[in-house]
mmCIF file of C-alpha atoms in Angstrom:
data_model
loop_
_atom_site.group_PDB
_atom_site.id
_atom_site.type_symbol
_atom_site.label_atom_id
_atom_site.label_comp_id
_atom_site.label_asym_id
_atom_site.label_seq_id
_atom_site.Cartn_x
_atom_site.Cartn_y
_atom_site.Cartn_z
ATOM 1 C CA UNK W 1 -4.300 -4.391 30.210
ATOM 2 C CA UNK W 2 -4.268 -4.505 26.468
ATOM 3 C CA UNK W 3 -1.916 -1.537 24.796
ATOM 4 C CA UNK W 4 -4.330 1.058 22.317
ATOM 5 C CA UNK W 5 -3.545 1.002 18.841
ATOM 6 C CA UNK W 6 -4.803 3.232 16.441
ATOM 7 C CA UNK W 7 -5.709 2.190 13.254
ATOM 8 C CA UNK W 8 -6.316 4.860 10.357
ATOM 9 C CA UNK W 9 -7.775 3.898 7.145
ATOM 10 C CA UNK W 10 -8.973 0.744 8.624
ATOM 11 C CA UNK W 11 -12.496 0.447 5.922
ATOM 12 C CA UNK W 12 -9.777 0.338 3.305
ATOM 13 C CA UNK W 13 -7.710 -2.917 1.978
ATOM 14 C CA UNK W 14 -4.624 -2.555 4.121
ATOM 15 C CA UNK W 15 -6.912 -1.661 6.907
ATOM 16 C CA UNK W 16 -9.237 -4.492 6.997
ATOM 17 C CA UNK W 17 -7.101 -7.023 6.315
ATOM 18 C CA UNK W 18 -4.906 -5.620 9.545
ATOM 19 C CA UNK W 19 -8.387 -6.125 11.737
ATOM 20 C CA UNK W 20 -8.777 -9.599 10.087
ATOM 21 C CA UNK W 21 -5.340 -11.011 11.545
ATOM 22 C CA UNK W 22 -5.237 -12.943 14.304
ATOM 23 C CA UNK W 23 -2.494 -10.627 16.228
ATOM 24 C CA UNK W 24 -4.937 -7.959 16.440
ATOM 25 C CA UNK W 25 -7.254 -8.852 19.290
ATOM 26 C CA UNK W 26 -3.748 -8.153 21.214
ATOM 27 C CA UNK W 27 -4.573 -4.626 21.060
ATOM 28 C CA UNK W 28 -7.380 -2.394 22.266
ATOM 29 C CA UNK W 29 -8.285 -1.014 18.828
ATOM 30 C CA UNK W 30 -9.155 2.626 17.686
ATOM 31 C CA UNK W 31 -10.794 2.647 14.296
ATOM 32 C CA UNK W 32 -12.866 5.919 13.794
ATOM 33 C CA UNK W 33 -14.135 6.134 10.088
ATOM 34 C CA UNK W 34 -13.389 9.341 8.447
ATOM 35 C CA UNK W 35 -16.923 11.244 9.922
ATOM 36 C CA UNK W 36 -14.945 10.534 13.284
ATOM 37 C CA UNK W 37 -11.640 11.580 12.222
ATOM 38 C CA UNK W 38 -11.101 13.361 9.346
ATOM 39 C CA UNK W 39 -7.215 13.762 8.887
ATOM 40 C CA UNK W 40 -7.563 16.905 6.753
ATOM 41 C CA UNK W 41 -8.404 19.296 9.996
ATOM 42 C CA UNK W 42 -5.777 19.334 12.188
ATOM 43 C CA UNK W 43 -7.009 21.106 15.095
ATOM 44 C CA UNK W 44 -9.560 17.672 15.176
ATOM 45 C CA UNK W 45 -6.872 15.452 14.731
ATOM 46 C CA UNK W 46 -5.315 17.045 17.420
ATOM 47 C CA UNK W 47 -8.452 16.881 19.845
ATOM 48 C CA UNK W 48 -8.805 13.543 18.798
ATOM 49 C CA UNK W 49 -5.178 11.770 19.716
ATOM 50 C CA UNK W 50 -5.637 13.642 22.551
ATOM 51 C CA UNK W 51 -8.727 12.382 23.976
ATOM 52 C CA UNK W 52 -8.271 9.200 22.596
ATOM 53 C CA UNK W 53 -4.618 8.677 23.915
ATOM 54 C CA UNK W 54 -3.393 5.735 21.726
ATOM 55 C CA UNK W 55 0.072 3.893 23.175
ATOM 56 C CA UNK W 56 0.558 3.477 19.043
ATOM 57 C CA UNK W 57 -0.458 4.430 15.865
ATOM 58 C CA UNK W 58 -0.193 2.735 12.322
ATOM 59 C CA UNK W 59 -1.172 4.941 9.452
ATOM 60 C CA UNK W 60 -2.622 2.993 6.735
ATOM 61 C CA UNK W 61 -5.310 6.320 5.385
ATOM 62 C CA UNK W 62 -4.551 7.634 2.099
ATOM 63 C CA UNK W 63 -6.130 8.450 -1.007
ATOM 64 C CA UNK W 64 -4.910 5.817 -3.554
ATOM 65 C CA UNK W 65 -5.585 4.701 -6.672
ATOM 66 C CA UNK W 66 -4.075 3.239 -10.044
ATOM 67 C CA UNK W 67 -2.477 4.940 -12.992
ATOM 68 C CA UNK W 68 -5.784 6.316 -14.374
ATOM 69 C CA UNK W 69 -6.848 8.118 -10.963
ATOM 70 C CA UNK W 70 -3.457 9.241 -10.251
ATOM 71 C CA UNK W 71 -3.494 10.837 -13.952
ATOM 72 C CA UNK W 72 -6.749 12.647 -13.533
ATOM 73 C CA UNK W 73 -6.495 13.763 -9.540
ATOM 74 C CA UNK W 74 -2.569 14.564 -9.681
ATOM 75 C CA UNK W 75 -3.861 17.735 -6.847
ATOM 76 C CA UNK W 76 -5.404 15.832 -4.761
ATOM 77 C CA UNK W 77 -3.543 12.883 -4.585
ATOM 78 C CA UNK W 78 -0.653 15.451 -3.253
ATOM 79 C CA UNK W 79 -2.732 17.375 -1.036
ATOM 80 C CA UNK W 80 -4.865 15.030 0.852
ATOM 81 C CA UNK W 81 -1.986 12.604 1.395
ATOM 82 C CA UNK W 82 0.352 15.324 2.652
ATOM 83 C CA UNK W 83 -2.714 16.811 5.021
ATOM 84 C CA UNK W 84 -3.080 13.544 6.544
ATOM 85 C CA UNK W 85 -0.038 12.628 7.435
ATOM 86 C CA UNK W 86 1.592 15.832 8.268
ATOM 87 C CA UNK W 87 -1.457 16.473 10.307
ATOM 88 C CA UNK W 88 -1.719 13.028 11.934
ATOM 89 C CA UNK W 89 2.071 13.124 12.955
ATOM 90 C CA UNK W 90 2.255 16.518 14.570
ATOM 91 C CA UNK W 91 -0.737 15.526 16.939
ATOM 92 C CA UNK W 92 0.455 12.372 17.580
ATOM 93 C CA UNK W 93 4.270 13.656 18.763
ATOM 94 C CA UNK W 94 2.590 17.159 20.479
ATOM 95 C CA UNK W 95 0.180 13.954 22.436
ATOM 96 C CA UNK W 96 3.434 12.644 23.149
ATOM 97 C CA UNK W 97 2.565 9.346 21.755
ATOM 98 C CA UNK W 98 5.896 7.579 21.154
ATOM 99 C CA UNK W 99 5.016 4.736 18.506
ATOM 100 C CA UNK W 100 4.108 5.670 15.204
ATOM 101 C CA UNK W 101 4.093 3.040 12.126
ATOM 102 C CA UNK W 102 3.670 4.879 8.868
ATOM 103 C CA UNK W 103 2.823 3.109 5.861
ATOM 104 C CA UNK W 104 5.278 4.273 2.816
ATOM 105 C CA UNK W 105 4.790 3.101 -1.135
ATOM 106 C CA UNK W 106 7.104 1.705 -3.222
ATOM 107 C CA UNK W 107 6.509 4.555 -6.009
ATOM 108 C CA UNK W 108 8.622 6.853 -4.017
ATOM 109 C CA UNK W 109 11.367 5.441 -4.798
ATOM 110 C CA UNK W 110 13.148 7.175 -7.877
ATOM 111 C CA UNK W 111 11.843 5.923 -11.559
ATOM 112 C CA UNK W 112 14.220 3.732 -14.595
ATOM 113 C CA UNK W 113 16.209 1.900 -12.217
ATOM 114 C CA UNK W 114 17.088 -1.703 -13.440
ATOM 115 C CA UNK W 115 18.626 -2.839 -10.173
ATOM 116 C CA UNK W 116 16.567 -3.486 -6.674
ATOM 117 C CA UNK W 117 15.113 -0.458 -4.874
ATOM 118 C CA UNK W 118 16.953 -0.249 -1.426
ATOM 119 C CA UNK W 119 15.973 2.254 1.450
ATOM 120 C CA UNK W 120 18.820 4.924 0.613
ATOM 121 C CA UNK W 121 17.585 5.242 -2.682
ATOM 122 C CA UNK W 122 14.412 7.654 -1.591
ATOM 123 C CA UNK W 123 15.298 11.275 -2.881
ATOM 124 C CA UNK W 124 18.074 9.976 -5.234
ATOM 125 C CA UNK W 125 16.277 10.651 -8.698
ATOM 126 C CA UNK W 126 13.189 11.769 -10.720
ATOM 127 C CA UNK W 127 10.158 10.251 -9.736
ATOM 128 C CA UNK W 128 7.605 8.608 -12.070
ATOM 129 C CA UNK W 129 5.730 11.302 -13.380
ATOM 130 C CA UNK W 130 2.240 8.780 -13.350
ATOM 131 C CA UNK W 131 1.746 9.075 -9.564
ATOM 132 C CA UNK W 132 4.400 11.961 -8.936
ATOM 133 C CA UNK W 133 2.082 13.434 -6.722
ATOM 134 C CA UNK W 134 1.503 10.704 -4.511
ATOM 135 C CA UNK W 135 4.981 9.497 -4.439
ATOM 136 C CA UNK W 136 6.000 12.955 -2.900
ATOM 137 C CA UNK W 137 3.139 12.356 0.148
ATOM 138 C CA UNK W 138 4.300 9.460 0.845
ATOM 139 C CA UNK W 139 7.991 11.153 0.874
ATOM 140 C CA UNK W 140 7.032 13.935 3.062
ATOM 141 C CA UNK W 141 5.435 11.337 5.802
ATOM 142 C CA UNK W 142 8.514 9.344 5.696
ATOM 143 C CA UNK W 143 10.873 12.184 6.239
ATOM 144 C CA UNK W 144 8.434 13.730 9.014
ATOM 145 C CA UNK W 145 8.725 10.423 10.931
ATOM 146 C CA UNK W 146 12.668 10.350 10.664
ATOM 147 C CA UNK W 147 13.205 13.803 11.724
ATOM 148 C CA UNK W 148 10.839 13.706 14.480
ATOM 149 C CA UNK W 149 12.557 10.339 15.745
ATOM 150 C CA UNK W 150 16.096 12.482 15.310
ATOM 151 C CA UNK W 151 14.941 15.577 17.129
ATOM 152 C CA UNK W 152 14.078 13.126 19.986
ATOM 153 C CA UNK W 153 14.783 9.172 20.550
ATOM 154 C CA UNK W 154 12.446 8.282 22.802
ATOM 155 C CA UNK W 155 9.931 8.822 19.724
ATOM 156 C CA UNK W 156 9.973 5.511 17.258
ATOM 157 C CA UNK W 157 8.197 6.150 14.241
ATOM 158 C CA UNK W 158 9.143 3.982 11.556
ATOM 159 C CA UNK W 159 8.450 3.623 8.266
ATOM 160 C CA UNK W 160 7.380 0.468 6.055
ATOM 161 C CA UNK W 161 7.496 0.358 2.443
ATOM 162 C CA UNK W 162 5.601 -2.240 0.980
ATOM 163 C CA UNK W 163 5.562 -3.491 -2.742
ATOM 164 C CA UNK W 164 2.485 -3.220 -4.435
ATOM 165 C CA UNK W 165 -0.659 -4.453 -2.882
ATOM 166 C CA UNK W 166 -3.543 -6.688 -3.739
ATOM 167 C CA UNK W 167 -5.983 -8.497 -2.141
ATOM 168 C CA UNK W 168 -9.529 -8.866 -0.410
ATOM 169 C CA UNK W 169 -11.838 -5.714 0.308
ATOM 170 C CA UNK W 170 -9.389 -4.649 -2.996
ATOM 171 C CA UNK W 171 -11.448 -2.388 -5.554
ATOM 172 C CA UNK W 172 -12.865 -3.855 -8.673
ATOM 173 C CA UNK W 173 -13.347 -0.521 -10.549
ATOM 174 C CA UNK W 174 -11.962 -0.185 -13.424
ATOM 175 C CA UNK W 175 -11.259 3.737 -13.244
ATOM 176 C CA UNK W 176 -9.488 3.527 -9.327
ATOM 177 C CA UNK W 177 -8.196 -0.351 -8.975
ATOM 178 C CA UNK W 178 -4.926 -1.233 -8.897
ATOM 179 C CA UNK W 179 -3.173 -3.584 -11.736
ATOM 180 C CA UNK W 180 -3.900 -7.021 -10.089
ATOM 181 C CA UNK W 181 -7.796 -6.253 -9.564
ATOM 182 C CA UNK W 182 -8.175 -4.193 -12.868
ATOM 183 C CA UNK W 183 -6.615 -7.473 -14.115
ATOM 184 C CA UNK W 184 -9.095 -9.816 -12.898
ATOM 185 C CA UNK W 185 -12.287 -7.559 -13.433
ATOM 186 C CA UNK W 186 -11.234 -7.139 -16.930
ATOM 187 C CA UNK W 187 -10.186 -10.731 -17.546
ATOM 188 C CA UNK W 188 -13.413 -11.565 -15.632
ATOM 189 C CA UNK W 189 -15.804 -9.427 -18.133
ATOM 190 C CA UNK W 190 -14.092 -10.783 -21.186
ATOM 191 C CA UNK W 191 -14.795 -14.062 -20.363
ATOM 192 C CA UNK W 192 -18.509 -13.589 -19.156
ATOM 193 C CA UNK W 193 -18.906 -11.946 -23.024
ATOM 194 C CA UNK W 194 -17.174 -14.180 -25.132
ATOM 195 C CA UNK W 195 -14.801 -11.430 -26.074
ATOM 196 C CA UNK W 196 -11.516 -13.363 -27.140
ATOM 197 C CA UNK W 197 -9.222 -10.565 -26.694
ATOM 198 C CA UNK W 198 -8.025 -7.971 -23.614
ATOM 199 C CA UNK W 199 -6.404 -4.568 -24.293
ATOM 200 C CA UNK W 200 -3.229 -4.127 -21.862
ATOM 201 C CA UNK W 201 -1.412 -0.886 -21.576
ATOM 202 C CA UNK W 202 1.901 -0.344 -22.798
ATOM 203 C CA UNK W 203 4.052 -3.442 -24.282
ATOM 204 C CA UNK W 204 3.629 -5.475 -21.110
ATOM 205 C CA UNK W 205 6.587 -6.004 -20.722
ATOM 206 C CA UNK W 206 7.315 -3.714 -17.191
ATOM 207 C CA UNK W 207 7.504 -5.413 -14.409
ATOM 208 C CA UNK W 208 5.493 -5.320 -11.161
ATOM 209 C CA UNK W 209 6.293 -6.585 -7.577
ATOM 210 C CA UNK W 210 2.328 -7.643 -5.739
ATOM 211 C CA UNK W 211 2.309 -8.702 -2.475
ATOM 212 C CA UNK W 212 -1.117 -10.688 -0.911
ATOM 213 C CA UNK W 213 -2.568 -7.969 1.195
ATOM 214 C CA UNK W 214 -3.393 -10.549 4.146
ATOM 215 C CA UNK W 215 0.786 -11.059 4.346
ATOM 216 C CA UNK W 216 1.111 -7.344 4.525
ATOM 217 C CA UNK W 217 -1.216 -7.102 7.196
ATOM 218 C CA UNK W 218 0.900 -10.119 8.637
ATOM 219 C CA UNK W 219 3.945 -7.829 8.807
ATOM 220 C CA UNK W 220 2.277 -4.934 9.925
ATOM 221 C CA UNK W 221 1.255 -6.288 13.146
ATOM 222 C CA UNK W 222 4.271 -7.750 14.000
ATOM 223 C CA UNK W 223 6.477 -4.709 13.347
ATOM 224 C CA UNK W 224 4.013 -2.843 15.729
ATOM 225 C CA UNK W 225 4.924 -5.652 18.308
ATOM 226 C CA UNK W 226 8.947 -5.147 17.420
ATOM 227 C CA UNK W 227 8.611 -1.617 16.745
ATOM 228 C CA UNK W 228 11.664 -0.730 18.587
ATOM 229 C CA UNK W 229 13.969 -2.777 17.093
ATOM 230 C CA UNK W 230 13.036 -2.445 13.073
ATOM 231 C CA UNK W 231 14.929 -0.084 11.197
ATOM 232 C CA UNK W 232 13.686 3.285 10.607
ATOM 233 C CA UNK W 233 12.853 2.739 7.174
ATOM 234 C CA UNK W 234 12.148 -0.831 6.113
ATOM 235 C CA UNK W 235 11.225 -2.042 2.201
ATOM 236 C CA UNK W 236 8.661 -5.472 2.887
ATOM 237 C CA UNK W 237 8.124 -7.300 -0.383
ATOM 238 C CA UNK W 238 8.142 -11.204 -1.870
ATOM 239 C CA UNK W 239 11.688 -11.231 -3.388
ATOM 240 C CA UNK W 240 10.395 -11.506 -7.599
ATOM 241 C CA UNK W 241 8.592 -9.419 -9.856
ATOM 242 C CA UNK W 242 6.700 -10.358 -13.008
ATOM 243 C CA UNK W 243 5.826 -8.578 -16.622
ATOM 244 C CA UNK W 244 2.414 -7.557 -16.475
ATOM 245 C CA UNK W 245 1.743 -10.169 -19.104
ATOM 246 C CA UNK W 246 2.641 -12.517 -16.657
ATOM 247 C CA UNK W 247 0.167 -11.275 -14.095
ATOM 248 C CA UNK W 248 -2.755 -11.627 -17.155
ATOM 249 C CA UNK W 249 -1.805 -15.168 -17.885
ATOM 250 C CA UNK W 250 -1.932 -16.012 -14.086
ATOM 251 C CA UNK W 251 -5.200 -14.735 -14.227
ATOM 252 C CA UNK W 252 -6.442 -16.004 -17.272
ATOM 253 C CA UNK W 253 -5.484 -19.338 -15.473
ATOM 254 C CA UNK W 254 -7.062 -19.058 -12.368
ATOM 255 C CA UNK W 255 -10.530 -17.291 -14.049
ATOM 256 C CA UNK W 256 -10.563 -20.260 -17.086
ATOM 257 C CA UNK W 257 -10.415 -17.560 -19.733
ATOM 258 C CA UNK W 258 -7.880 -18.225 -22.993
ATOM 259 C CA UNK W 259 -8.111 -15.536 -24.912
ATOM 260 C CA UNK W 260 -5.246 -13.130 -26.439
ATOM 261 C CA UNK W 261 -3.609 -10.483 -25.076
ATOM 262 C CA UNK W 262 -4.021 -6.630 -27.377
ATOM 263 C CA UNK W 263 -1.332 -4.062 -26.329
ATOM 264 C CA UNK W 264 -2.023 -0.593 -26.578
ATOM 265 C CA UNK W 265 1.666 0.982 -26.430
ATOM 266 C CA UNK W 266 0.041 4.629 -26.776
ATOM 267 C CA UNK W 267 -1.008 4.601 -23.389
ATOM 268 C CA UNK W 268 1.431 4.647 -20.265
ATOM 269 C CA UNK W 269 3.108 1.922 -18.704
ATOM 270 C CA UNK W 270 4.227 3.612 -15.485
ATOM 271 C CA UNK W 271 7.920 2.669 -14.359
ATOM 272 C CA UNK W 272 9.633 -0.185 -16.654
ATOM 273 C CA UNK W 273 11.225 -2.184 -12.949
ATOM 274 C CA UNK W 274 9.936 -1.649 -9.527
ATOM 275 C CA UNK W 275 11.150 -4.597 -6.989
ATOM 276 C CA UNK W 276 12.392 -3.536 -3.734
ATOM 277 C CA UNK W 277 15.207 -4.638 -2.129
ATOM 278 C CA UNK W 278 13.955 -7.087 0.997
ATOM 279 C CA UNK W 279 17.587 -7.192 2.711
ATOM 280 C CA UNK W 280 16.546 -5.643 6.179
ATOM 281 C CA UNK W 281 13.289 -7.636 6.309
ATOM 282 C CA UNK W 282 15.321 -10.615 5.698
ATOM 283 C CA UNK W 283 17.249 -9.670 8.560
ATOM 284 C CA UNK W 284 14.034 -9.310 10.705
ATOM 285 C CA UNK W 285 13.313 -12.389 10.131
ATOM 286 C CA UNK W 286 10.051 -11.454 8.000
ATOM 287 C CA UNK W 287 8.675 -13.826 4.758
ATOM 288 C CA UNK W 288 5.195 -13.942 3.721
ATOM 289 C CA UNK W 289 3.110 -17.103 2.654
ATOM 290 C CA UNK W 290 1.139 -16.962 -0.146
ATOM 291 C CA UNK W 291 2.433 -17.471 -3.392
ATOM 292 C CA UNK W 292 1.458 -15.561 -6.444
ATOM 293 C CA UNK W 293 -1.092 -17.786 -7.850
ATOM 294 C CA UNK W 294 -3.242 -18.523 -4.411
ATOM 295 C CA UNK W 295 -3.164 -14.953 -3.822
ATOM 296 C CA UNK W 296 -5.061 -14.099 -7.012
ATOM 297 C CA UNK W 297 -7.256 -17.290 -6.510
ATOM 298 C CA UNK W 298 -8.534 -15.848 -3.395
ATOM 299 C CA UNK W 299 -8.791 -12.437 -4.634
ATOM 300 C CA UNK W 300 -10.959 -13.676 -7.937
ATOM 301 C CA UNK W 301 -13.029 -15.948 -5.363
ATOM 302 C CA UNK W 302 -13.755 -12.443 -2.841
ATOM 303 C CA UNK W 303 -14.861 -10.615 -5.822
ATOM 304 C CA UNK W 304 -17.093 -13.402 -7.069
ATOM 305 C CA UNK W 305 -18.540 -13.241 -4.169
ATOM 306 C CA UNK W 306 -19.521 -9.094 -4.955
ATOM 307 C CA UNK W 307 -18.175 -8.054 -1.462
ATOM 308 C CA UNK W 308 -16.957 -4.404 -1.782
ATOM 309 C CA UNK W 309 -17.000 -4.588 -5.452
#
């Protein structure tokens, strides 16, 4: 008999691509949309683990966004993410379900460090003030899932902290995508109107780590499968980071656009470094596939093709 897994956020990016992966017809799959299970009431989150009974749970629900959104919505960004995970993770250990994946961010880890962000690092400095908000959600669900493991060891809820994300069912909107999509909608439009120039916040010079959301997914499954034997608290990235220039220019490649690049420094640039250290998932024995350039191929080729744009 196939083991329940419950999926939250599964109509988002991370979520779909999880569903998409071969590894997950190993599972008997619970993927209520938020009219079935809306994170934000506890007493029905509650109702629901219960009923439902899941052997595991990976949390991939959130309320995300890029540096404009995060700006705008810095309440909500705090509040909904904290509701839904403190809310999720108290049902699920009061159910007594004893597998619990959370899905962290790598913009909790403290801002203006120049050296790779390692898992002992959480906690150790300011935060970037951009997605503050978020960054302490994310914080609280990761520190909910280690205390709840120390109060008791038969409960294994672990933590994952990926590097930035991009990928199919990503979003295309300019006032809620991420850099990688913003990148290729706006690279996209410029060539479609013969504009010969692209504005690009800040200098361009900070540097971003993007992972293909189909390898996350990848690694998601399989620490469900090992989720015994992964660390608590586990950084999974692609070992480089590139100026945001860089990511343009890739684009500009793969979308046959050669225009110039305008930078606005007025406007924020977010944190200057943000690579994570990939030690432990070395040690798992974890790598994804897809190199920088295919991963934005396919990603300009899904949103050609207007699904979920």
């Amino acid at each position: 008999m196939k083991e329940r897994l419950l999926l939250t956020g599964a109509h988002g990016m991370v979520g779909r691509n999880i569903l998409e992966h071969p590894m997950a017809v190993e599972w008997e799959l619970l993927t209520p949309s938020r009219r079935e299970l809306d994170l934000s009431d506890g007493a029905l989150t509650e109702a629901y683990v219960r009923s439902t009974k899941p052997d595991i749970v990976v949390h991939a629900a959130g309320r995300v966004g890029g540096i404009q959104a995060n700006i705008a919505n810095p309440v909500a960004f705090l509040v909904e993410n904290i509701d839904m995970g403190r809310n999720l993770l108290l049902a699920c250990r009061d159910a007594g379900v004893r597998r619990f994946l959370n899905l962290g961010s790598s913009c909790m880890y403290p801002r203006d460090r120049s050296d790779l962000l390692r898992e002992d690092d959480l906690l150790s400095g300011a935060l970037e003030t951009t997605n503050e908000g978020y960054a302490l959600a994310k914080i609280f669900s990761t520190r909910l899932c280690e205390y709840i493991s120390r109060e008791d060891e038969s409960f294994h809820y672990k933590t994952l902290i990926p590097c930035n994300i991009y990928g199919r069912h990503d979003k295309f909107d300019p006032a809620v995508s991420h850099l990688i999509p913003a990148v290729i909608r706006k690279v996209h439009d410029a060539k479609l109107r013969g504009e010969g120039e692209v504005a690009v916040w800040g200098d361009g010079q900070a540097r971003r780590e993007f992972m293909y959301a189909e390898d996350l997914a990848d690694a998601v499954m399989r620490a469900a499968a090992d989720i015994t034997i992964i660390p608590p608290l586990m950084n999974i990235g692609i070992g480089r980071d590139y100026t945001i220039d860089e990511y343009y220019r890739m684009a500009a490649v793969v979308i046959g656009w050669d225009g110039e690049l305008r930078h606005d420094i007025s406007k924020p640039a977010g944190m200057l470094k943000k690579q994570v250290d990939i030690s432990k998932q070395r040690a798992w024995g974890w790598s994804p596939t897809h190199s920088l350039m295919e991963g934005i191929a396919k990603t300009y080729d899904f949103f050609l093709k207007g699904t979920d744009r």
